[in-house]
Amino acid sequence: MFFQPSNGTHRLNASGLIMTHASDVIAVTASPEKTALVVTFESLGLAPELIQAVADLSFTQPTTVQSRVIPLALTLQDKPVNDLMVSSQTGSGKTAAFLLPVLHTLLLQQQEHDKKQAEEWNEKVVQALAKGEELPKRAKRKNPTQQRHFKAATPGALILCPTRELAQQVANDAIDLVKHCRGLRIACVVGGMPYPLQIARLNNAELVVATPGRLLDLQRSKNIQLDKVQFLVVDEGDRMLDLGFADDLAEVHQLTSNRRQTMMFSATFAPRIQQLGARVMRTPQRVQVDSPQERHSNIKQTLFWADNLHHKRKLLDHWLRDTQIAQAIVFASTQIDCDALAADLQQAGFSAVALHGALSQGLRNRRLNALRDGMVQILVATDVAARGIDVPNISHVFNYGLPMKQEDYVHRIGRTGRAGRDGIAITFAEWRERRKILDIEDFTKQTLNAEMIPGLEPTQRSPRPAGPGEQRRFGKPSGPRRNDRRAGGSPPKHGFGGDARRAGPRPAAKAARDR
């Protein structure tokens, strides 16, 4: 498999579809037995209605993950072992990779059902005419919000997302793709929204996008039945585990035991992801997608060392005043830090808002819409709240607070540089956080280049070890040592150049849980 991107402009919409020139060629392994060339969405064997929706969005060619997953998902649907576990990074078009094959099958089933109903109706009309009776009347659609008309929803496909924002984004993508599909309804159920409204939208919905908590609440209250689900998709499986949804996924697995196919998407095939796959999937086939987005080669990653929090704040202020910044996301470690930093930036004259799990869903939606509409330039967010944010104009990502997990660093910087665009990711780190920086570099297999801003240089030397043949840049203090009390000096300072037993980083404070 290879992917040759063109030198032209790439465009990305909410569903992650990339527009490229027709000269681009993607070699795709559609099955273990044969390799096929896919140059257009028509080559994937999708329904004309879906092809038209993609064309309306001005996209002509599939991305690497789409060209691999879509044919494979369609081929495996009728086989005994048909589950898929896909490793793909954000910005690679994975949303459309699982939406299109699921919607294709649901559409064919809906068309077959409509055809059967039309034949039955025509037969009733013919019989009435033959008997000279009054022609039958079609039943009027009943109001699903009224209790006497209520009927539990029985969707044919279920997509689980770890956060509300991601679920709403996926649902919007699905709505864009079914604009020409008569009879296919999409529903999104997430926490923080009124129950009656979501219950009404569930009526006759064929595809439901949900967060695990709200889905199980509706299932336990008998507002939705999951025994008719044919397709189960778990998006961002790594984040599902981070948020403690493993037991909820196992429960959904039991409730949808009659399904035909399960697909799980994650950034990596880490052991914990494989364990989750073994728990909810049946001998899944793995698809590893190596793309430019996975290496983030189009994102310039830079590290700035800071003496303390005050120094870090000055560095951030310097960068945010750069006129080349279109829109930016500043990541904070906790909800408290998020609110405090957003308020500080507002007082400094920046157009900034905070986004985290403690805010109401309505307020989160309004702030995200303001970001997409260009009314807000800077979004200060936590890791969980930023999942699902897909704003093409985000040119910079700032790691003001380091992530608790190395995987989160990859997801953070993936908010910029979407669809082949160039992006800039800036990381601010204090000296005591050097171990976290090394862990990030080990995970990404990339070295963060440390730079300095004239006038804002750190007073301490860089803690990064020097290469072979160079003098180490830490381990010795810059001035003469005076660590002998008997000589009138001060005791040694633990940390850089101090006691080796205390050279490691102090335990990080536990972050506030972002639900």
Coordinates of C-alpha atoms in Angstrom, one line a residue:
M1 CA 0.0 0.0 0.0
F2 CA 1.2 3.5 -0.8
F3 CA -0.2 7.0 -0.9
Q4 CA 1.0 9.7 -3.1
P5 CA -0.4 13.1 -2.1
S6 CA -0.6 15.8 -4.7
N7 CA 1.0 19.2 -4.5
G8 CA -2.4 20.8 -4.8
T9 CA -4.7 22.0 -2.2
H10 CA -6.3 19.6 0.2
R11 CA -9.7 20.2 1.8
L12 CA -11.3 18.5 4.8
N13 CA -14.8 18.6 5.9
A14 CA -16.4 17.4 9.0
S15 CA -16.4 13.8 7.9
G16 CA -12.7 13.8 7.2
L17 CA -12.9 13.5 3.4
I18 CA -9.9 14.8 1.6
M19 CA -10.1 16.4 -1.8
T20 CA -7.1 15.8 -4.0
H21 CA -6.4 15.9 -7.7
A22 CA -7.4 13.1 -10.0
S23 CA -3.8 12.2 -10.7
D24 CA -3.2 10.9 -7.2
V25 CA -3.1 7.1 -6.9
I26 CA -3.8 5.0 -3.9
A27 CA -2.9 1.3 -3.9
V28 CA -5.3 -0.4 -1.5
T29 CA -5.3 -3.9 0.0
A30 CA -9.1 -4.6 0.0
S31 CA -8.5 -8.2 1.1
P32 CA -5.6 -10.5 2.0
E33 CA -5.9 -12.2 -1.4
K34 CA -5.8 -9.3 -3.8
T35 CA -4.8 -5.7 -4.2
A36 CA -7.0 -3.1 -6.0
L37 CA -6.4 0.4 -7.2
V38 CA -8.9 2.9 -5.9
V39 CA -8.9 6.4 -7.4
T40 CA -12.5 7.5 -6.8
F41 CA -15.3 6.9 -4.4
E42 CA -17.2 5.1 -7.2
S43 CA -14.5 2.4 -7.2
L44 CA -15.4 1.5 -3.6
G45 CA -18.8 0.1 -4.7
L46 CA -20.9 2.6 -2.6
A47 CA -24.5 3.4 -3.3
P48 CA -25.1 6.3 -5.8
E49 CA -26.9 8.3 -3.1
L50 CA -23.8 8.3 -1.0
I51 CA -21.5 9.1 -3.9
Q52 CA -23.7 12.1 -4.7
A53 CA -23.5 13.3 -1.2
V54 CA -19.7 13.1 -1.2
A55 CA -19.6 14.9 -4.6
D56 CA -21.8 17.6 -3.2
L57 CA -19.1 18.2 -0.6
S58 CA -16.6 18.6 -3.4
F59 CA -14.5 15.6 -2.6
T60 CA -13.3 13.2 -5.2
Q61 CA -10.9 10.7 -3.7
P62 CA -10.7 8.6 -0.6
T63 CA -8.0 8.8 1.9
T64 CA -5.7 5.9 2.7
V65 CA -7.8 4.7 5.7
Q66 CA -11.0 5.0 3.6
S67 CA -9.6 3.1 0.6
R68 CA -8.5 0.3 2.9
V69 CA -11.4 0.0 5.4
I70 CA -14.5 0.6 3.2
P71 CA -14.0 -2.3 0.7
L72 CA -12.8 -4.6 3.5
A73 CA -15.8 -3.7 5.7
L74 CA -18.3 -4.4 2.8
T75 CA -16.6 -7.6 1.8
L76 CA -16.5 -9.0 5.4
Q77 CA -20.1 -8.2 6.3
D78 CA -21.4 -11.6 5.0
K79 CA -18.5 -13.7 6.4
P80 CA -18.4 -15.5 9.7
V81 CA -15.4 -13.6 10.9
N82 CA -16.0 -10.0 9.9
D83 CA -14.9 -7.7 12.8
L84 CA -12.3 -5.0 12.1
M85 CA -9.8 -3.3 14.4
V86 CA -8.3 -0.2 12.8
S87 CA -5.4 1.9 13.9
S88 CA -5.6 5.4 12.4
Q89 CA -4.7 8.9 13.7
T90 CA -7.0 11.9 13.9
G91 CA -7.3 13.8 10.6
S92 CA -6.9 10.7 8.5
G93 CA -10.6 10.5 7.4
K94 CA -11.5 7.6 9.7
T95 CA -15.0 8.9 10.4
A96 CA -16.1 8.5 6.8
A97 CA -14.3 5.1 6.8
F98 CA -16.8 3.6 9.1
L99 CA -19.8 5.7 8.2
L100 CA -19.9 5.0 4.5
P101 CA -20.0 1.2 4.6
V102 CA -22.5 1.1 7.5
L103 CA -24.8 3.7 5.7
H104 CA -24.4 1.8 2.4
T105 CA -25.8 -1.4 3.9
L106 CA -28.5 0.3 5.9
L107 CA -29.6 2.1 2.7
L108 CA -29.8 -1.1 0.7
Q109 CA -31.9 -2.7 3.4
Q110 CA -34.1 0.4 3.6
Q111 CA -34.7 0.4 -0.2
E112 CA -35.6 -3.3 0.0
H113 CA -38.0 -2.7 2.8
D114 CA -39.6 0.2 0.9
K115 CA -39.9 -1.9 -2.2
K116 CA -41.7 -4.6 -0.3
Q117 CA -44.0 -2.1 1.3
A118 CA -44.8 -0.6 -2.0
E119 CA -45.6 -4.0 -3.5
E120 CA -47.9 -4.8 -0.6
W121 CA -49.7 -1.4 -0.9
N122 CA -50.2 -1.8 -4.6
E123 CA -51.7 -5.2 -4.0
K124 CA -54.1 -3.7 -1.5
V125 CA -55.1 -1.1 -4.0
V126 CA -55.7 -3.7 -6.7
Q127 CA -57.8 -5.8 -4.4
A128 CA -59.9 -2.8 -3.4
L129 CA -60.5 -1.8 -7.0
A130 CA -61.4 -5.4 -7.9
K131 CA -64.0 -5.5 -5.1
G132 CA -65.3 -2.0 -5.8
E133 CA -64.3 -1.0 -2.3
E134 CA -62.9 2.4 -1.1
L135 CA -59.2 2.8 -1.7
P136 CA -57.1 2.3 1.5
K137 CA -55.6 5.3 3.2
R138 CA -52.1 5.6 4.4
A139 CA -51.7 6.0 8.1
K140 CA -50.7 9.4 9.4
R141 CA -47.4 9.8 11.2
K142 CA -48.0 9.9 14.9
N143 CA -46.4 12.4 17.3
P144 CA -43.6 10.4 19.0
T145 CA -43.5 12.8 22.0
Q146 CA -47.0 11.7 23.1
Q147 CA -46.9 8.8 25.5
R148 CA -49.7 6.9 23.8
H149 CA -47.7 6.9 20.5
F150 CA -44.4 6.0 22.1
K151 CA -42.5 3.1 20.6
A152 CA -39.0 2.0 21.7
A153 CA -36.3 2.8 19.1
T154 CA -34.7 -0.2 17.4
P155 CA -31.7 1.1 15.4
G156 CA -29.8 -1.0 12.9
A157 CA -26.4 0.6 13.6
L158 CA -24.8 2.0 16.7
I159 CA -21.7 4.2 17.0
L160 CA -20.2 4.8 20.4
C161 CA -18.0 7.8 21.1
P162 CA -16.2 8.7 24.3
T163 CA -17.2 12.4 24.4
R164 CA -20.3 14.5 23.6
E165 CA -18.5 16.7 21.2
L166 CA -17.2 13.8 19.2
A167 CA -20.6 12.1 19.1
Q168 CA -22.2 15.3 17.8
Q169 CA -19.5 15.7 15.2
V170 CA -20.0 12.2 13.9
A171 CA -23.7 12.6 13.8
N172 CA -23.4 15.8 11.8
D173 CA -21.1 14.0 9.4
A174 CA -23.7 11.2 9.0
I175 CA -26.5 13.7 8.3
D176 CA -24.4 15.2 5.5
L177 CA -23.8 11.8 4.0
V178 CA -27.5 10.7 4.0
K179 CA -28.9 13.9 2.4
H180 CA -29.9 11.9 -0.7
C181 CA -30.9 8.8 1.2
R182 CA -34.7 8.7 1.6
G183 CA -35.8 7.1 4.8
L184 CA -32.5 6.9 6.7
R185 CA -32.7 8.8 10.0
I186 CA -29.8 9.7 12.2
A187 CA -30.1 10.3 16.0
C188 CA -27.5 11.5 18.5
V189 CA -27.9 10.8 22.2
V190 CA -25.5 12.4 24.6
G191 CA -25.5 13.5 28.2
G192 CA -26.4 17.1 29.1
M193 CA -29.4 17.3 26.7
P194 CA -33.1 17.0 27.6
Y195 CA -34.4 13.4 27.6
P196 CA -37.7 14.1 25.8
L197 CA -36.0 15.8 22.9
Q198 CA -33.6 12.9 22.4
I199 CA -36.3 10.3 22.8
A200 CA -38.4 12.0 20.1
R201 CA -35.3 12.0 17.8
L202 CA -34.8 8.3 18.4
N203 CA -38.1 7.5 16.7
N204 CA -37.5 5.5 13.5
A205 CA -33.7 6.2 13.7
E206 CA -31.7 3.7 11.8
L207 CA -28.3 4.9 13.0
V208 CA -27.7 6.1 16.5
V209 CA -24.5 7.9 17.6
A210 CA -24.2 8.0 21.4
T211 CA -22.0 8.2 24.4
P212 CA -22.1 5.0 26.5
G213 CA -23.6 6.6 29.7
R214 CA -26.6 8.2 28.1
L215 CA -27.2 5.2 25.8
L216 CA -27.4 2.8 28.7
D217 CA -29.7 5.2 30.6
L218 CA -32.1 5.1 27.7
Q219 CA -31.9 1.4 27.3
R220 CA -32.6 0.8 31.0
S221 CA -35.6 3.1 30.8
K222 CA -36.8 1.0 27.8
N223 CA -36.6 3.9 25.4
I224 CA -34.3 2.0 23.1
Q225 CA -33.8 -1.6 22.3
L226 CA -30.4 -2.8 21.1
D227 CA -31.3 -6.4 20.1
K228 CA -31.8 -5.3 16.4
V229 CA -28.4 -3.6 16.1
Q230 CA -26.4 -5.1 13.2
F231 CA -23.4 -2.9 13.2
L232 CA -21.4 -1.6 16.2
V233 CA -18.7 0.9 15.8
V234 CA -16.4 2.0 18.7
D235 CA -14.6 5.2 17.9
E236 CA -11.4 6.2 19.8
G237 CA -11.2 3.0 21.8
D238 CA -8.1 4.3 23.7
R239 CA -10.1 7.3 25.0
M240 CA -13.0 5.0 26.0
L241 CA -10.6 3.1 28.3
D242 CA -9.1 6.4 29.7
L243 CA -12.6 7.5 30.7
G244 CA -13.5 4.2 32.4
F245 CA -16.0 3.0 29.8
A246 CA -14.7 -0.6 29.7
D247 CA -17.6 -2.0 31.7
D248 CA -20.1 0.0 29.7
L249 CA -18.7 -1.4 26.5
A250 CA -19.0 -4.9 27.8
E251 CA -22.6 -4.3 28.7
V252 CA -23.3 -2.9 25.2
H253 CA -21.6 -6.0 23.8
Q254 CA -24.0 -8.2 25.6
L255 CA -27.0 -6.2 24.6
T256 CA -26.0 -6.3 20.9
S257 CA -25.0 -9.9 20.7
N258 CA -27.0 -10.5 17.5
R259 CA -25.0 -7.9 15.5
R260 CA -23.3 -8.8 12.2
Q261 CA -20.1 -6.7 12.4
T262 CA -18.1 -4.7 14.9
M263 CA -15.5 -2.1 14.1
M264 CA -13.1 -0.4 16.5
F265 CA -10.9 2.6 15.8
S266 CA -8.0 3.6 17.9
A267 CA -4.7 5.5 17.6
T268 CA -2.6 2.5 18.4
F269 CA -2.7 -1.3 18.9
A270 CA -1.5 -1.0 22.5
P271 CA -2.0 -4.1 24.6
R272 CA -4.9 -2.6 26.5
I273 CA -6.7 -1.9 23.2
Q274 CA -6.1 -5.5 22.1
Q275 CA -7.6 -6.7 25.4
L276 CA -10.6 -4.5 24.9
G277 CA -10.9 -5.9 21.3
A278 CA -10.8 -9.4 22.6
R279 CA -13.5 -8.6 25.1
V280 CA -16.1 -7.1 22.6
M281 CA -15.0 -8.5 19.2
R282 CA -14.7 -11.9 17.5
T283 CA -11.2 -12.6 16.1
P284 CA -11.0 -9.1 14.5
Q285 CA -8.9 -8.5 11.5
R286 CA -6.4 -5.7 12.0
V287 CA -5.8 -2.8 9.7
Q288 CA -2.7 -0.6 10.3
V289 CA -2.7 2.6 8.4
D290 CA 0.6 4.4 8.0
S291 CA -0.1 7.9 6.7
P292 CA 1.6 11.3 6.8
Q293 CA -0.9 12.4 9.4
E294 CA 0.2 9.5 11.7
R295 CA 3.8 10.8 11.7
H296 CA 2.5 14.4 11.8
S297 CA 5.2 15.4 9.3
N298 CA 3.1 18.4 8.3
I299 CA 3.1 19.8 11.9
K300 CA 6.1 21.6 13.2
Q301 CA 6.7 20.6 16.8
T302 CA 8.7 22.9 19.1
L303 CA 9.6 22.8 22.8
F304 CA 10.2 25.8 25.0
W305 CA 11.7 25.3 28.5
A306 CA 10.3 27.5 31.3
D307 CA 11.7 28.3 34.7
N308 CA 8.3 28.3 36.3
L309 CA 4.6 29.0 35.7
H310 CA 5.1 32.7 35.4
H311 CA 7.7 32.3 32.8
K312 CA 5.5 29.8 30.9
R313 CA 2.7 32.4 30.9
K314 CA 5.0 35.0 29.3
L315 CA 6.0 32.5 26.6
L316 CA 2.4 31.8 25.8
D317 CA 1.5 35.6 25.7
H318 CA 4.4 36.1 23.3
W319 CA 3.2 33.4 20.9
L320 CA -0.5 34.4 21.0
R321 CA 0.4 37.9 19.8
D322 CA 1.7 36.4 16.6
T323 CA -0.3 37.8 13.8
Q324 CA 0.1 34.6 11.8
I325 CA -2.2 32.7 14.2
A326 CA -5.6 32.1 12.6
Q327 CA -7.1 30.2 15.5
A328 CA -5.5 28.2 18.3
I329 CA -6.2 25.7 21.0
V330 CA -4.4 26.0 24.3
F331 CA -4.5 22.8 26.3
A332 CA -4.7 23.0 30.1
S333 CA -4.3 20.0 32.5
T334 CA -7.4 20.5 34.7
Q335 CA -10.7 22.2 34.6
I336 CA -9.6 24.7 37.2
D337 CA -6.5 25.6 35.2
C338 CA -8.7 25.9 32.1
D339 CA -11.1 28.4 33.6
A340 CA -8.3 30.4 35.2
L341 CA -6.2 30.6 32.0
A342 CA -9.2 31.6 29.8
A343 CA -10.1 34.4 32.2
D344 CA -6.5 35.6 32.3
L345 CA -6.3 35.7 28.5
Q346 CA -9.6 37.5 28.3
Q347 CA -8.3 40.2 30.7
A348 CA -5.2 40.5 28.5
G349 CA -7.4 41.3 25.5
F350 CA -7.5 38.0 23.7
S351 CA -10.7 36.5 22.3
A352 CA -10.6 33.3 24.4
V353 CA -13.2 30.9 25.9
A354 CA -12.8 27.8 28.1
L355 CA -14.1 24.3 27.2
H356 CA -14.3 21.4 29.6
G357 CA -16.6 18.7 30.9
A358 CA -17.9 20.7 33.9
L359 CA -19.7 23.1 31.6
S360 CA -23.3 22.5 30.5
Q361 CA -23.7 20.9 27.1
G362 CA -25.6 23.9 25.7
L363 CA -22.8 26.2 26.7
R364 CA -20.2 23.8 25.2
N365 CA -22.1 23.7 22.0
R366 CA -22.4 27.5 21.8
R367 CA -18.7 28.0 22.4
L368 CA -17.7 25.4 19.8
N369 CA -20.0 27.0 17.2
A370 CA -18.4 30.4 18.0
L371 CA -15.0 28.8 17.3
R372 CA -16.2 27.3 14.0
D373 CA -17.8 30.6 13.0
G374 CA -14.6 32.5 13.7
M375 CA -16.1 34.6 16.5
V376 CA -13.5 33.1 19.0
Q377 CA -9.8 32.9 18.2
I378 CA -8.4 31.0 21.2
L379 CA -10.0 27.9 22.8
V380 CA -8.6 26.8 26.2
A381 CA -9.6 23.2 26.6
T382 CA -8.9 20.0 28.5
D383 CA -8.0 16.8 26.7
V384 CA -11.5 15.2 27.0
A385 CA -13.4 18.3 25.8
A386 CA -11.2 18.8 22.8
R387 CA -12.0 15.4 21.4
G388 CA -14.1 15.7 18.2
I389 CA -13.1 19.3 17.5
D390 CA -12.6 19.6 13.8
V391 CA -12.0 23.2 12.8
P392 CA -9.9 23.6 9.7
N393 CA -8.6 27.1 10.6
I394 CA -6.8 26.0 13.7
S395 CA -3.2 26.8 12.9
H396 CA -1.6 26.4 16.3
V397 CA -1.8 24.1 19.2
F398 CA -0.2 25.0 22.6
N399 CA 0.5 22.5 25.3
Y400 CA 0.4 24.8 28.2
G401 CA -0.1 22.0 30.6
L402 CA 1.5 18.6 29.6
P403 CA -0.8 15.7 29.0
M404 CA -1.2 12.9 31.6
K405 CA -0.7 10.3 29.0
Q406 CA 1.6 10.2 26.0
E407 CA -1.2 9.2 23.7
D408 CA -3.0 12.5 24.5
Y409 CA -0.1 14.5 23.1
V410 CA -0.7 12.9 19.7
H411 CA -4.4 13.6 19.9
R412 CA -3.7 17.2 20.9
I413 CA -1.4 18.2 18.1
G414 CA -3.8 16.4 15.7
R415 CA -6.2 19.3 16.1
T416 CA -4.0 21.3 13.7
G417 CA -2.5 20.3 10.4
R418 CA -5.8 18.8 9.2
A419 CA -6.0 17.2 5.7
G420 CA -2.4 17.9 4.8
R421 CA -2.3 21.5 5.9
D422 CA 0.7 22.8 7.8
G423 CA 0.3 23.2 11.5
I424 CA 2.4 24.3 14.5
A425 CA 2.4 22.6 17.9
I426 CA 4.2 24.4 20.8
T427 CA 4.9 22.7 24.1
F428 CA 5.9 24.6 27.2
A429 CA 7.6 22.5 29.9
E430 CA 9.1 23.3 33.3
W431 CA 12.4 21.8 34.3
R432 CA 10.7 19.3 36.7
E433 CA 8.7 17.9 33.8
R434 CA 11.6 16.7 31.7
R435 CA 10.7 13.0 32.3
K436 CA 7.3 13.6 30.7
I437 CA 9.0 15.2 27.7
L438 CA 11.3 12.2 27.3
D439 CA 8.3 9.8 27.5
I440 CA 6.5 11.8 24.8
E441 CA 9.5 11.6 22.6
D442 CA 9.8 7.8 23.2
F443 CA 6.1 7.4 22.3
T444 CA 6.1 9.5 19.1
K445 CA 9.6 8.4 18.0
Q446 CA 10.4 12.1 17.4
T447 CA 12.6 14.6 19.1
L448 CA 11.1 17.9 20.2
N449 CA 13.4 20.6 19.1
A450 CA 14.0 23.1 21.9
E451 CA 14.1 26.8 21.0
M452 CA 14.4 30.0 22.9
I453 CA 12.9 33.5 22.4
P454 CA 15.3 36.4 22.8
G455 CA 14.5 38.2 26.0
L456 CA 12.6 35.2 27.4
E457 CA 15.4 32.7 27.8
P458 CA 15.2 30.3 30.7
T459 CA 17.7 31.1 33.5
Q460 CA 18.5 27.4 33.9
R461 CA 20.2 25.3 31.3
S462 CA 18.3 22.9 29.1
P463 CA 17.9 19.6 30.9
R464 CA 18.2 17.6 27.7
P465 CA 21.3 15.4 27.7
A466 CA 23.9 16.2 25.0
G467 CA 24.8 13.8 22.2
P468 CA 28.0 11.7 22.1
G469 CA 31.2 13.7 22.3
E470 CA 29.3 16.7 23.7
Q471 CA 29.4 18.1 27.2
R472 CA 26.2 17.3 29.1
R473 CA 23.9 20.2 29.5
F474 CA 22.8 19.1 32.9
G475 CA 24.3 17.3 35.8
K476 CA 26.7 20.2 36.7
P477 CA 25.7 23.6 37.9
S478 CA 26.8 26.6 35.9
G479 CA 28.6 28.2 38.8
P480 CA 31.1 27.0 41.5
R481 CA 29.7 24.4 43.8
R482 CA 29.2 25.5 47.4
N483 CA 27.6 22.5 49.1
D484 CA 29.8 22.2 52.1
R485 CA 28.2 23.7 55.3
R486 CA 31.5 23.6 57.0
A487 CA 32.9 26.0 54.4
G488 CA 30.0 28.4 55.0
G489 CA 28.2 27.4 51.8
S490 CA 24.6 26.5 51.2
P491 CA 23.4 22.9 51.1
P492 CA 23.0 21.3 47.7
K493 CA 19.8 22.1 45.9
H494 CA 18.0 18.9 44.7
G495 CA 17.1 18.7 41.0
F496 CA 19.4 19.7 38.2
G497 CA 23.0 19.3 39.3
G498 CA 21.9 18.2 42.7
D499 CA 21.5 14.9 44.5
A500 CA 21.1 12.1 41.9
R501 CA 18.6 10.4 44.2
R502 CA 16.3 13.4 43.8
A503 CA 16.9 14.1 40.2
G504 CA 13.7 12.5 39.0
P505 CA 10.5 14.4 38.6
R506 CA 8.1 14.9 41.5
P507 CA 4.8 13.1 41.3
A508 CA 2.3 15.1 39.3
A509 CA -0.8 16.3 41.0
K510 CA -3.9 14.3 40.2
A511 CA -5.9 16.1 37.5
A512 CA -9.6 16.8 38.1
R513 CA -11.6 14.2 36.3
D514 CA -13.2 15.6 33.2
R515 CA -16.5 13.9 32.6

